[in-house]
Coordinates of C-alpha atoms and ligand atoms in Angstrom, one line a residue:
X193 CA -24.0 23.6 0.1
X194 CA -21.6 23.0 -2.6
X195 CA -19.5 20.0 -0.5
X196 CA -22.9 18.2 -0.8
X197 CA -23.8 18.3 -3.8
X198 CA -20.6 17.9 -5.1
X199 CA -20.8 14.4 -2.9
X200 CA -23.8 13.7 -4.5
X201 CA -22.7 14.3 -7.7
X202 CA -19.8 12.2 -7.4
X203 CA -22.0 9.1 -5.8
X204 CA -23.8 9.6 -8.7
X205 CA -21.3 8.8 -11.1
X206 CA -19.5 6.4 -9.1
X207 CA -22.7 4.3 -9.4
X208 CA -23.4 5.1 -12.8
X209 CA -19.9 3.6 -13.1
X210 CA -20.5 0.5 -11.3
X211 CA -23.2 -0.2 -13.0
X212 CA -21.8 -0.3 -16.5
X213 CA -18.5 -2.0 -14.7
X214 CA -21.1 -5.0 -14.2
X215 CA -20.3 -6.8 -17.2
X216 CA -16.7 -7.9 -18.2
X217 CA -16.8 -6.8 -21.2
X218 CA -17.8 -3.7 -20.5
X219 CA -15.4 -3.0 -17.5
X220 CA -12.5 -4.5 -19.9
X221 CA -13.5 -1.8 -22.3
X222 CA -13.8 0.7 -20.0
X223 CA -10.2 0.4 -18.1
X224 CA -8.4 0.1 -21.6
X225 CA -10.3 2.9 -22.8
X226 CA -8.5 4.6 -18.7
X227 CA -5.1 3.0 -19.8
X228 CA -4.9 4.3 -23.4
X229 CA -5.9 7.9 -22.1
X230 CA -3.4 7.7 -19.4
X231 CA -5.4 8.3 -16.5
X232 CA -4.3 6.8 -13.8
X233 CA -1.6 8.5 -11.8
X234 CA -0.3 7.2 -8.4
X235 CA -0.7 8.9 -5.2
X236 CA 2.0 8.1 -2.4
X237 CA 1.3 8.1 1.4
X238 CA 4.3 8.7 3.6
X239 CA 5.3 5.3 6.1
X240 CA 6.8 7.4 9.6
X241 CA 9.4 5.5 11.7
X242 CA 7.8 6.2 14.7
X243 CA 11.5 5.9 16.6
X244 CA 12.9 8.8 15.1
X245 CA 9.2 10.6 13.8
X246 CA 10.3 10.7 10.2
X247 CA 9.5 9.4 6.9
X248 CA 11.3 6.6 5.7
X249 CA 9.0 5.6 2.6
X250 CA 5.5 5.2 1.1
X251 CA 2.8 2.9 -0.2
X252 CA 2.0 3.7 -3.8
X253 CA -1.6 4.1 -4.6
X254 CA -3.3 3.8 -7.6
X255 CA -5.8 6.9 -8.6
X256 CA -8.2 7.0 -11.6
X257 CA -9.3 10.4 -13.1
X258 CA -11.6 9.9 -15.6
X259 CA -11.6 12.4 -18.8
X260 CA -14.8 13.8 -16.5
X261 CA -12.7 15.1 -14.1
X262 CA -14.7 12.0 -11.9
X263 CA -12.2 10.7 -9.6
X264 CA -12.7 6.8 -9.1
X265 CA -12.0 5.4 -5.8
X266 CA -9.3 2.0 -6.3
X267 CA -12.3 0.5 -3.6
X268 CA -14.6 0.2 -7.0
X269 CA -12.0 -0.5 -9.5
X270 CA -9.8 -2.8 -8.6
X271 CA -11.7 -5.2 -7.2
X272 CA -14.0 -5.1 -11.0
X273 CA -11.2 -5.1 -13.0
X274 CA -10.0 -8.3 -11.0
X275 CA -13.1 -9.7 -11.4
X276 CA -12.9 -8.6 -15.3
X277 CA -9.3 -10.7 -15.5
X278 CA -7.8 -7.1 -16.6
X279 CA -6.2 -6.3 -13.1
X280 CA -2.6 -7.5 -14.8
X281 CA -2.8 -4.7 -17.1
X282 CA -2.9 -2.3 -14.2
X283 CA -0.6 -3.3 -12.0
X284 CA 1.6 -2.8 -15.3
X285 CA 1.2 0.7 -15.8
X286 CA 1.2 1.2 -11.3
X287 CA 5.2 -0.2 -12.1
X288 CA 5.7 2.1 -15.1
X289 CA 4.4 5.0 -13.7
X290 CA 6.7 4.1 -10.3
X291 CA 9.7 3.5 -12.7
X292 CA 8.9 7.1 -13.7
X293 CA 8.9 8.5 -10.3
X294 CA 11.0 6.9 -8.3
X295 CA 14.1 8.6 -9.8
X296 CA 12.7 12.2 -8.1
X297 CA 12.6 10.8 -4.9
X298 CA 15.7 8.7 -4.1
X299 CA 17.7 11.7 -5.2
X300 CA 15.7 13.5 -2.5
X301 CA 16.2 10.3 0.4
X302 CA 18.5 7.6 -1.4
X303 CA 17.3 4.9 1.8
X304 CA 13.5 6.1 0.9
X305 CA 11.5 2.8 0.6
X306 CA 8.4 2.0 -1.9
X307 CA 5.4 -0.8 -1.5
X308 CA 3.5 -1.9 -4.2
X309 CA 0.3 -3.6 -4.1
X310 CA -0.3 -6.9 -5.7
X311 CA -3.2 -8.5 -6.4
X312 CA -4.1 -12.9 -6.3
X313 CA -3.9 -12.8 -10.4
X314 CA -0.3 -11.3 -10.1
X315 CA 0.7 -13.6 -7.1
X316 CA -0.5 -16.9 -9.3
X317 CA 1.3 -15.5 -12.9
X318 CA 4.5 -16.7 -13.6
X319 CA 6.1 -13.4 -14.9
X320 CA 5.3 -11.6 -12.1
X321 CA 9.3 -12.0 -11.0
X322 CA 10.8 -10.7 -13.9
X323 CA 8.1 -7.8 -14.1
X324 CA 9.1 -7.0 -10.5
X325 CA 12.9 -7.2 -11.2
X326 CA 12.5 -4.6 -13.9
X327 CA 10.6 -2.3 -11.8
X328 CA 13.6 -2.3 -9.8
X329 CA 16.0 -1.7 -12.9
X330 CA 13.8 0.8 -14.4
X331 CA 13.1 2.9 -11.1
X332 CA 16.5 2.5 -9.4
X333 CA 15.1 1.4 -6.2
X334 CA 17.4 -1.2 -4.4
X335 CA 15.4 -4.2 -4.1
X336 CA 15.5 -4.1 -0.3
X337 CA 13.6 -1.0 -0.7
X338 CA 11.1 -2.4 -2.4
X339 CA 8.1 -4.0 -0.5
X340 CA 5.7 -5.9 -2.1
X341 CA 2.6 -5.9 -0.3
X342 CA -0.2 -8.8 -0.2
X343 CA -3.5 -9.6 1.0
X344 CA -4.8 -13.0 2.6
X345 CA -7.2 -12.4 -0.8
X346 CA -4.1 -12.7 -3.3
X347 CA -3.1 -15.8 -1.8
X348 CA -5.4 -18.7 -3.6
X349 CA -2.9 -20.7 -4.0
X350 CA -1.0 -20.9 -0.8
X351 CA 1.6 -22.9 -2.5
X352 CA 1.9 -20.8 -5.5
X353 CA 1.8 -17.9 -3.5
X354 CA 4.7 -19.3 -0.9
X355 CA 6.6 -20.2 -4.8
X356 CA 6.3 -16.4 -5.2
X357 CA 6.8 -14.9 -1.8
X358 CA 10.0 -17.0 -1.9
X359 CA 11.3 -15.8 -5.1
X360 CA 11.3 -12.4 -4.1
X361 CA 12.4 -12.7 -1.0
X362 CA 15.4 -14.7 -2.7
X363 CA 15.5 -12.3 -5.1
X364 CA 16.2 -9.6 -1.7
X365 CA 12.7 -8.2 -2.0
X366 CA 10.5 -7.6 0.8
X367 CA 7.6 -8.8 1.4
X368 CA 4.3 -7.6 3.5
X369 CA 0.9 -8.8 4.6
X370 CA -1.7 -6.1 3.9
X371 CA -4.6 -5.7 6.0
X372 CA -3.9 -7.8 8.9
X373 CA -6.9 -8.3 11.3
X374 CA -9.4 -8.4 8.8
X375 CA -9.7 -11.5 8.0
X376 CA -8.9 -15.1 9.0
X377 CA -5.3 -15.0 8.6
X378 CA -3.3 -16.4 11.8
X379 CA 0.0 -16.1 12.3
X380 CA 0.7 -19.5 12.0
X381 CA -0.8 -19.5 8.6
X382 CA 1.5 -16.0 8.0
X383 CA 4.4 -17.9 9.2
X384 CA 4.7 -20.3 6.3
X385 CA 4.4 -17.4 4.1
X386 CA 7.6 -16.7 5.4
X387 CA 7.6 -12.7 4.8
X388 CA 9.5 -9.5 6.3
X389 CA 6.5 -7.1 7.5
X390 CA 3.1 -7.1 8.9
X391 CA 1.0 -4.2 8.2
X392 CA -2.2 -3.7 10.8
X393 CA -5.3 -2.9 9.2
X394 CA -7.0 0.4 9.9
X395 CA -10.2 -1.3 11.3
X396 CA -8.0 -2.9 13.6
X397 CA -6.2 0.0 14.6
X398 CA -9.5 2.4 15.5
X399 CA -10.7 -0.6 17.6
X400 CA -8.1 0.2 20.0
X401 CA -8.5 2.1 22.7
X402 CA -12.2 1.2 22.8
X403 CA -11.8 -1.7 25.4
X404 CA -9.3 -3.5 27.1
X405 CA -10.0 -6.7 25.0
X406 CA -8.9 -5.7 21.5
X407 CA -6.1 -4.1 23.4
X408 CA -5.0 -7.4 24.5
X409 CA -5.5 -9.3 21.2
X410 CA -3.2 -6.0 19.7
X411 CA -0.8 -6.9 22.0
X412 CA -0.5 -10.6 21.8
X413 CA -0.3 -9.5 17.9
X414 CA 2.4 -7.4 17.8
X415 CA 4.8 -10.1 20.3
X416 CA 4.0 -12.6 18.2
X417 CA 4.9 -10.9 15.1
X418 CA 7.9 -9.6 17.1
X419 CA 8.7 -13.2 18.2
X420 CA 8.5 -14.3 14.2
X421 CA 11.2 -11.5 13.7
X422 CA 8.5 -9.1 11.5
X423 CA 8.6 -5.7 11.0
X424 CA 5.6 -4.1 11.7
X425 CA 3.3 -1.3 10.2
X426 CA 0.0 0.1 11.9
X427 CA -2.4 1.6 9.2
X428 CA -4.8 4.0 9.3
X429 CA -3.9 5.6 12.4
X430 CA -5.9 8.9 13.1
X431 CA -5.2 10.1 16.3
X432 CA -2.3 10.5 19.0
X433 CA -3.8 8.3 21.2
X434 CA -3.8 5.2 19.0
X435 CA -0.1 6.3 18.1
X436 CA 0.8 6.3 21.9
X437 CA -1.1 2.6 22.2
X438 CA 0.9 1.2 19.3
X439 CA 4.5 2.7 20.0
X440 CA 4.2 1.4 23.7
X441 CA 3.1 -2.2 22.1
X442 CA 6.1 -1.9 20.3
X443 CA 4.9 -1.1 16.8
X444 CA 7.8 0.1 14.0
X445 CA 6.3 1.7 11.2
X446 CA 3.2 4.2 11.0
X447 CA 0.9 5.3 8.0
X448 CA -2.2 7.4 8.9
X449 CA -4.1 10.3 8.4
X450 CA -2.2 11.9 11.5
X451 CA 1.1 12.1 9.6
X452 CA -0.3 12.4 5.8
X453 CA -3.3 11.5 3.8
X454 CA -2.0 9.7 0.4
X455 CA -0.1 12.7 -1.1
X456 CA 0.8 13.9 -5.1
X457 CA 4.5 13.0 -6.2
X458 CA 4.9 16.8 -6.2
X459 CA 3.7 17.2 -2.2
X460 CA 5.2 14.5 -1.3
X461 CA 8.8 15.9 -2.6
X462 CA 7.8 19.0 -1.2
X463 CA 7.5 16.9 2.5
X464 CA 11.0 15.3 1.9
X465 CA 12.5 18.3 1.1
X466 CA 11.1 19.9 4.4
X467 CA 12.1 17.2 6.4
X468 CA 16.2 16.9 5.3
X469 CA 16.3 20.4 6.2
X470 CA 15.7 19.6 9.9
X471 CA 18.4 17.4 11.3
X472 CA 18.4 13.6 12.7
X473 CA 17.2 13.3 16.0
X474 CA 20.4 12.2 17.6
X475 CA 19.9 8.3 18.8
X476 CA 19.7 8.2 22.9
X477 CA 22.7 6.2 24.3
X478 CA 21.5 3.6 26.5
X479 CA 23.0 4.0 30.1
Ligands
C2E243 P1 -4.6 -0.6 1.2 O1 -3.4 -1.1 0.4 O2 -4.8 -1.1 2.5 O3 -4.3 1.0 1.3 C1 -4.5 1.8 2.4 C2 -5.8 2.6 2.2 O4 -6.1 3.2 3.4 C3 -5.7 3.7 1.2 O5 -6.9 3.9 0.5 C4 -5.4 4.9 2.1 O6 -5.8 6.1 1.5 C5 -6.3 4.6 3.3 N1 -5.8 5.3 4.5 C6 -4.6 5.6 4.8 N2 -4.5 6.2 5.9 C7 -5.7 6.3 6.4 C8 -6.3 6.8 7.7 O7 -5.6 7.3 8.6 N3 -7.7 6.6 7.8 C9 -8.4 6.0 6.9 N4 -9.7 5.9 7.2 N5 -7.9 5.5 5.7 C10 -6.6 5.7 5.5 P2 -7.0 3.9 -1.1 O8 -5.9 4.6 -1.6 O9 -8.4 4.4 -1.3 O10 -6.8 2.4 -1.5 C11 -7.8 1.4 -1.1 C12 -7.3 0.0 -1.5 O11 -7.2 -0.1 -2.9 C13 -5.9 -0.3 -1.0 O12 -5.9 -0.6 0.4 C14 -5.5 -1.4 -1.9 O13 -6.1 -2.6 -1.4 C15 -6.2 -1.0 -3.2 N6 -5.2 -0.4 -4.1 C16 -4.8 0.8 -4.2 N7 -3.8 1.0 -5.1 C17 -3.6 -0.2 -5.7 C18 -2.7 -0.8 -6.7 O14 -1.9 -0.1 -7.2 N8 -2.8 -2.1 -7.0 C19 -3.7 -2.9 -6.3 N9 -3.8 -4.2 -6.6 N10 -4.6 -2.5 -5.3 C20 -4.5 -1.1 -5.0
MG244 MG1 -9.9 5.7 -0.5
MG245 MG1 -1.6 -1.8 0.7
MG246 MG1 -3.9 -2.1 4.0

């Protein structure tokens, strides 16, 4: 009875919150009020090589805990504090706070790699560069660990957002598409983007399995990607079967519920620390 209620409670509030988020002002307000209180933190959810079964980085994602105890889902946030112009401002503290934990980790897995979420008002600023260069000072991560990961919404701009993709890429940061499959982006329109990974959206991912068509358009997918020399990363994947489906289409990189939901810095530590204690799988010589 409690789970229930507790849901209900916290639909509740979410609304509550949406509903005062309605106004710019007020959702301006209302994230500085979250930023000067400190409280967002960033969750981190392990990315598994699925050649050797281990992790070999994570995403970072933003949580809000409100002085409630209310936990905000980023689903309602971000998208109002984009809308409010103050989405900068988080993405600001999401570096800091990965400049602070970053440390931890790589002396854990030195090769360990992070992604970071941008959204379009990053991709079109002009600091967004040297902001990301610093991260990479600050936190210590080489910046060919670093993936910087964008949606076909961040891109307004397409020229501006090739200006930027290029830049870090120059700079020898990588760059992903986020949430492929969801919306209108082809891979020709992905190729003059120019960038080093693919991720496949989660809707995409549970489709599969369920007939042999979206099979097929997986498949063409993933050559094509392959053809374009991209690394690729299914999301969202849930069960063994849609593992087995994606590994055999050749897939690289996995991030799912079946390995780890989004995990604290300390639990995710805790899984690193587990894992170096049980050797490398030692690499099959071909015949
Ligand atoms: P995303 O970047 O596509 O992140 C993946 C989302 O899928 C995460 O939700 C994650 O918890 C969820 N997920 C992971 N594995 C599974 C699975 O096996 N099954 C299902 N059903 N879901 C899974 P989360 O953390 O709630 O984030 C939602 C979205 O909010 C993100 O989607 C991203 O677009 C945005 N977001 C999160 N953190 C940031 C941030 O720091 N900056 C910006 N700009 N956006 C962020
Ligand atoms: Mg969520
Ligand atoms: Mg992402
Ligand atoms: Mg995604």
């Amino acid at each position: 009875l409690l789970v229930p209620i507790g849901l209900l409670v916290g639909i509740a509030l979410s609304a509550l919150l949406i509903w005062a988020m309605r106004s710019w002002s007020s959702t301006r307000a209302i994230v500085r009020q979250g930023l000067r209180r400190r409280e967002y933190h960033l969750c981190y959810q392990p990315v598994i090589d699925l050649a050797s079964g281990r992790i070999v980085g994570a995403e970072a994602l933003i949580r809000w805990r409100r002085s409630s105890g209310e936990i905000v889902p980023p689903d309602i946030f971000i998208p109002a504090a984009e809308e409010a112009g103050i989405i900068c401002a988080i993405t600001g503290r999401v570096f800091d706070l990965l400049a602070e934990d970053a440390s931890d980790v790589l002396r854990i897995e030195p090769d360990f790699h992070f992604a970071v979420n941008l959204s379009a008002a990053d991709m079109h600023r002009s600091d967004i560069i040297a902001d990301i260069h610093s991260l990479t000072e600050r936190s210590g991560i080489p910046h060919a660990k670093l993936i910087v990961e964008v949606t076909e919404r961040s891109v307004v701009d397409l020229e501006r957002a090739r200006e930027t993709v290029h830049s870090l890429r120059r700079g020898g940061i990588a760059v992903a598409i986020d949430d492929f499959g969801t919306g209108y982006s082809s891979l020709a329109y992905l190729a003059q983007l120019d960038v080093d990974f693919l991720k496949i959206d989660k809707l995409f991912v549970h489709s599969l399995g369920t007939g042999s068509a979206t099979n097929q358009v997986a498949a063409r997918i993933i050559e094509m990607a392959n053809d374009l020399n991209l690394r690729i990363i299914a999301e969202g994947i849930e069960t063994r079967a849609q593992e087995m489906i994606l590994r055999n289409l050749g897939v690289h990189y996995a991030q799912g519920y079946l390995y780890d939901r989004p995990l604290s810095l300390e639990d995710l530590l805790q899984r690193l620390r587990a894992q170096r204690a049980i050797p490398r799988r030692k690499k099959n010589v071909a015949a």
